[in-house]
Amino acid sequence: MVTLINVFTVDPGNQERLIDLLTRATEDFVSRAPGFLSATLHRSLDGRKVTMYAQWQSIEDYEAMRRDPGSRPFLEEALTFAQFEPGMYSVVRSFAPVGA
Amino acid sequence: MVTLINVFTVDPGNQERLIDLLTRATEDFVSRAPGFLSATLHRSLDGRKVTMYAQWQSIEDYEAMRRDPGSRPFLEEALTFAQFEPGMYSVVRSFAPVGA
């Protein structure tokens, strides 16, 4: 399993537009791709970031989706008004509350 | 509920050191703080990032932990060899696989 944490930076006036675009991209395209497991979309409280946290069965599945021409219009539109910092991760471990 | 997505950038030779430090900080201090709900630590496959994804009951709980002198030595040590890009978010929505 691989975790993608992709941080988009925008002007606060464009945060809602980016959220709409990433919602459409995920509903219409990404969530139908082989190997897609889950995704959660986040809006930063300061209005300047939108972050997608997603899990895929493998890097190959994620890269196949990114190579598919169907994904290109969404990312190209996003890059006209947002910056994109991608990250590909494995989970080290999780922590639960202790005490209290 | 508030989601913290904190991205640390390091030289690949220091990725393991940062993972050890954040593990100690979370085990020994953060996971014992009031309002802490969960955290997951991630290592980037290129060796250049370490990202902590955490959920807290409120911003106030998170900020009280950050203000507590007990948290300072961990962050100060991390900042001697890593850069820190914090983000405070609310969840917009989650997506599940469609079809197939």
GROMACS .gro file of C-alpha atoms in nm:
model
  200
    1MET     CA    1   0.000   0.000   0.000
    2VAL     CA    2   0.118   0.355  -0.075
    3THR     CA    3  -0.004   0.686   0.072
    4LEU     CA    4  -0.017   1.003  -0.137
    5ILE     CA    5  -0.021   1.333   0.049
    6ASN     CA    6  -0.057   1.609  -0.208
    7VAL     CA    7  -0.051   1.967  -0.080
    8PHE     CA    8  -0.194   2.239  -0.308
    9THR     CA    9  -0.126   2.606  -0.230
   10VAL     CA   10  -0.373   2.872  -0.350
   11ASP     CA   11  -0.482   3.229  -0.296
   12PRO     CA   12  -0.763   3.216  -0.040
   13GLY     CA   13  -1.004   3.348  -0.305
   14ASN     CA   14  -0.943   3.031  -0.507
   15GLN     CA   15  -0.964   2.771  -0.229
   16GLU     CA   16  -1.331   2.689  -0.297
   17ARG     CA   17  -1.267   2.662  -0.672
   18LEU     CA   18  -0.984   2.415  -0.610
   19ILE     CA   19  -1.199   2.210  -0.371
   20ASP     CA   20  -1.471   2.189  -0.640
   21LEU     CA   21  -1.217   2.086  -0.903
   22LEU     CA   22  -1.052   1.815  -0.690
   23THR     CA   23  -1.395   1.685  -0.586
   24ARG     CA   24  -1.496   1.648  -0.952
   25ALA     CA   25  -1.161   1.489  -1.044
   26THR     CA   26  -1.191   1.234  -0.765
   27GLU     CA   27  -1.562   1.154  -0.816
   28ASP     CA   28  -1.551   1.137  -1.196
   29PHE     CA   29  -1.210   0.982  -1.252
   30VAL     CA   30  -0.972   0.894  -0.967
   31SER     CA   31  -1.217   0.687  -0.757
   32ARG     CA   32  -1.287   0.466  -1.063
   33ALA     CA   33  -0.921   0.383  -1.125
   34PRO     CA   34  -0.786   0.031  -1.049
   35GLY     CA   35  -0.604   0.016  -0.718
   36PHE     CA   36  -0.766   0.328  -0.565
   37LEU     CA   37  -0.846   0.253  -0.199
   38SER     CA   38  -0.958   0.579  -0.034
   39ALA     CA   39  -0.910   0.954  -0.028
   40THR     CA   40  -0.987   1.240   0.208
   41LEU     CA   41  -0.994   1.604   0.099
   42HIS     CA   42  -0.896   1.879   0.346
   43ARG     CA   43  -0.930   2.259   0.346
   44SER     CA   44  -0.682   2.460   0.551
   45LEU     CA   45  -0.835   2.695   0.805
   46ASP     CA   46  -0.623   2.986   0.674
   47GLY     CA   47  -0.766   2.941   0.321
   48ARG     CA   48  -0.424   2.894   0.161
   49LYS     CA   49  -0.399   2.515   0.120
   50VAL     CA   50  -0.602   2.218   0.003
   51THR     CA   51  -0.459   1.874   0.080
   52MET     CA   52  -0.560   1.535  -0.058
   53TYR     CA   53  -0.466   1.231   0.150
   54ALA     CA   54  -0.510   0.911  -0.051
   55GLN     CA   55  -0.426   0.543  -0.032
   56TRP     CA   56  -0.354   0.318  -0.328
   57GLN     CA   57  -0.276  -0.052  -0.358
   58SER     CA   58   0.057   0.022  -0.530
   59ILE     CA   59   0.271   0.296  -0.684
   60GLU     CA   60   0.210   0.136  -1.024
   61ASP     CA   61  -0.168   0.178  -0.987
   62TYR     CA   62  -0.127   0.545  -0.890
   63GLU     CA   63   0.115   0.614  -1.175
   64ALA     CA   64  -0.114   0.444  -1.427
   65MET     CA   65  -0.396   0.679  -1.320
   66ARG     CA   66  -0.166   0.982  -1.353
   67ARG     CA   67  -0.054   0.869  -1.700
   68ASP     CA   68  -0.414   0.815  -1.818
   69PRO     CA   69  -0.513   1.109  -2.045
   70GLY     CA   70  -0.842   1.132  -1.850
   71SER     CA   71  -0.663   1.274  -1.546
   72ARG     CA   72  -0.471   1.542  -1.733
   73PRO     CA   73  -0.740   1.813  -1.778
   74PHE     CA   74  -0.808   1.825  -1.402
   75LEU     CA   75  -0.442   1.867  -1.304
   76GLU     CA   76  -0.374   2.112  -1.587
   77GLU     CA   77  -0.669   2.330  -1.478
   78ALA     CA   78  -0.555   2.315  -1.113
   79LEU     CA   79  -0.205   2.428  -1.209
   80THR     CA   80  -0.341   2.745  -1.372
   81PHE     CA   81  -0.430   2.883  -1.027
   82ALA     CA   82  -0.260   2.658  -0.768
   83GLN     CA   83   0.083   2.515  -0.686
   84PHE     CA   84   0.121   2.144  -0.628
   85GLU     CA   85   0.365   1.970  -0.390
   86PRO     CA   86   0.327   1.593  -0.422
   87GLY     CA   87   0.446   1.334  -0.172
   88MET     CA   88   0.455   0.954  -0.192
   89TYR     CA   89   0.481   0.777   0.144
   90SER     CA   90   0.468   0.457   0.341
   91VAL     CA   91   0.310   0.453   0.687
   92VAL     CA   92   0.567   0.422   0.967
   93ARG     CA   93   0.314   0.376   1.248
   94SER     CA   94   0.000   0.510   1.411
   95PHE     CA   95  -0.044   0.648   1.763
   96ALA     CA   96  -0.346   0.639   1.994
   97PRO     CA   97  -0.411   0.855   2.301
   98VAL     CA   98  -0.231   0.744   2.619
   99GLY     CA   99  -0.362   0.784   2.974
  100ALA     CA  100  -0.642   1.014   3.091
  101MET     CA  101  -1.235   1.822   1.519
  102VAL     CA  102  -0.922   1.961   1.354
  103THR     CA  103  -0.668   1.782   1.132
  104LEU     CA  104  -0.298   1.874   1.142
  105ILE     CA  105  -0.089   1.778   0.840
  106ASN     CA  106   0.271   1.873   0.917
  107VAL     CA  107   0.527   1.814   0.642
  108PHE     CA  108   0.895   1.802   0.744
  109THR     CA  109   1.166   1.822   0.476
  110VAL     CA  110   1.509   1.665   0.544
  111ASP     CA  111   1.822   1.544   0.373
  112PRO     CA  112   1.768   1.173   0.305
  113GLY     CA  113   2.054   1.091   0.543
  114ASN     CA  114   1.850   1.243   0.827
  115GLN     CA  115   1.509   1.089   0.751
  116GLU     CA  116   1.553   0.803   1.000
  117ARG     CA  117   1.676   1.042   1.271
  118LEU     CA  118   1.366   1.258   1.224
  119ILE     CA  119   1.136   0.954   1.234
  120ASP     CA  120   1.296   0.847   1.564
  121LEU     CA  121   1.259   1.198   1.708
  122LEU     CA  122   0.892   1.237   1.606
  123THR     CA  123   0.816   0.888   1.737
  124ARG     CA  124   0.964   0.978   2.076
  125ALA     CA  125   0.785   1.315   2.082
  126THR     CA  126   0.450   1.152   2.007
  127GLU     CA  127   0.491   0.855   2.243
  128ASP     CA  128   0.635   1.049   2.534
  129PHE     CA  129   0.444   1.374   2.509
  130VAL     CA  130   0.188   1.443   2.234
  131SER     CA  131  -0.022   1.128   2.279
  132ARG     CA  132  -0.068   1.215   2.648
  133ALA     CA  133  -0.204   1.566   2.581
  134PRO     CA  134  -0.573   1.646   2.638
  135GLY     CA  135  -0.772   1.644   2.314
  136PHE     CA  136  -0.528   1.428   2.115
  137LEU     CA  137  -0.730   1.179   1.907
  138SER     CA  138  -0.490   1.001   1.670
  139ALA     CA  139  -0.175   1.041   1.462
  140THR     CA  140  -0.008   0.857   1.176
  141LEU     CA  141   0.359   0.905   1.085
  142HIS     CA  142   0.470   0.870   0.721
  143ARG     CA  143   0.809   0.841   0.552
  144SER     CA  144   0.838   0.956   0.190
  145LEU     CA  145   0.970   0.699  -0.052
  146ASP     CA  146   1.230   0.947  -0.186
  147GLY     CA  147   1.377   0.994   0.165
  148ARG     CA  148   1.320   1.371   0.163
  149LYS     CA  149   1.001   1.413   0.369
  150VAL     CA  150   0.841   1.294   0.690
  151THR     CA  151   0.474   1.382   0.739
  152MET     CA  152   0.262   1.360   1.053
  153TYR     CA  153  -0.115   1.342   1.002
  154ALA     CA  154  -0.298   1.400   1.330
  155GLN     CA  155  -0.648   1.464   1.459
  156TRP     CA  156  -0.733   1.672   1.763
  157GLN     CA  157  -1.062   1.756   1.934
  158SER     CA  158  -1.005   2.130   1.889
  159ILE     CA  159  -0.751   2.391   1.779
  160GLU     CA  160  -0.731   2.503   2.143
  161ASP     CA  161  -0.620   2.155   2.255
  162TYR     CA  162  -0.350   2.144   1.985
  163GLU     CA  163  -0.226   2.494   2.065
  164ALA     CA  164  -0.213   2.417   2.438
  165MET     CA  165   0.014   2.118   2.361
  166ARG     CA  166   0.237   2.336   2.140
  167ARG     CA  167   0.260   2.603   2.411
  168ASP     CA  168   0.350   2.347   2.679
  169PRO     CA  169   0.725   2.370   2.752
  170GLY     CA  170   0.742   1.987   2.732
  171SER     CA  171   0.692   1.995   2.355
  172ARG     CA  172   0.961   2.253   2.284
  173PRO     CA  173   1.280   2.041   2.302
  174PHE     CA  174   1.147   1.798   2.038
  175LEU     CA  175   1.054   2.070   1.789
  176GLU     CA  176   1.372   2.266   1.855
  177GLU     CA  177   1.585   1.957   1.791
  178ALA     CA  178   1.391   1.879   1.473
  179LEU     CA  179   1.446   2.231   1.343
  180THR     CA  180   1.825   2.192   1.371
  181PHE     CA  181   1.821   1.947   1.076
  182ALA     CA  182   1.472   1.967   0.916
  183GLN     CA  183   1.232   2.225   0.777
  184PHE     CA  184   0.874   2.232   0.898
  185GLU     CA  185   0.563   2.329   0.698
  186PRO     CA  186   0.257   2.313   0.923
  187GLY     CA  187  -0.106   2.295   0.808
  188MET     CA  188  -0.430   2.312   1.006
  189TYR     CA  189  -0.733   2.170   0.825
  190SER     CA  190  -1.095   2.062   0.836
  191VAL     CA  191  -1.207   1.755   0.641
  192VAL     CA  192  -1.415   1.844   0.335
  193ARG     CA  193  -1.516   1.486   0.250
  194SER     CA  194  -1.393   1.132   0.194
  195PHE     CA  195  -1.411   0.922  -0.123
  196ALA     CA  196  -1.445   0.545  -0.166
  197PRO     CA  197  -1.373   0.340  -0.478
  198VAL     CA  198  -1.649   0.340  -0.742
  199GLY     CA  199  -1.734   0.049  -0.973
  200ALA     CA  200  -1.519  -0.256  -1.059
   0.00000   0.00000   0.00000
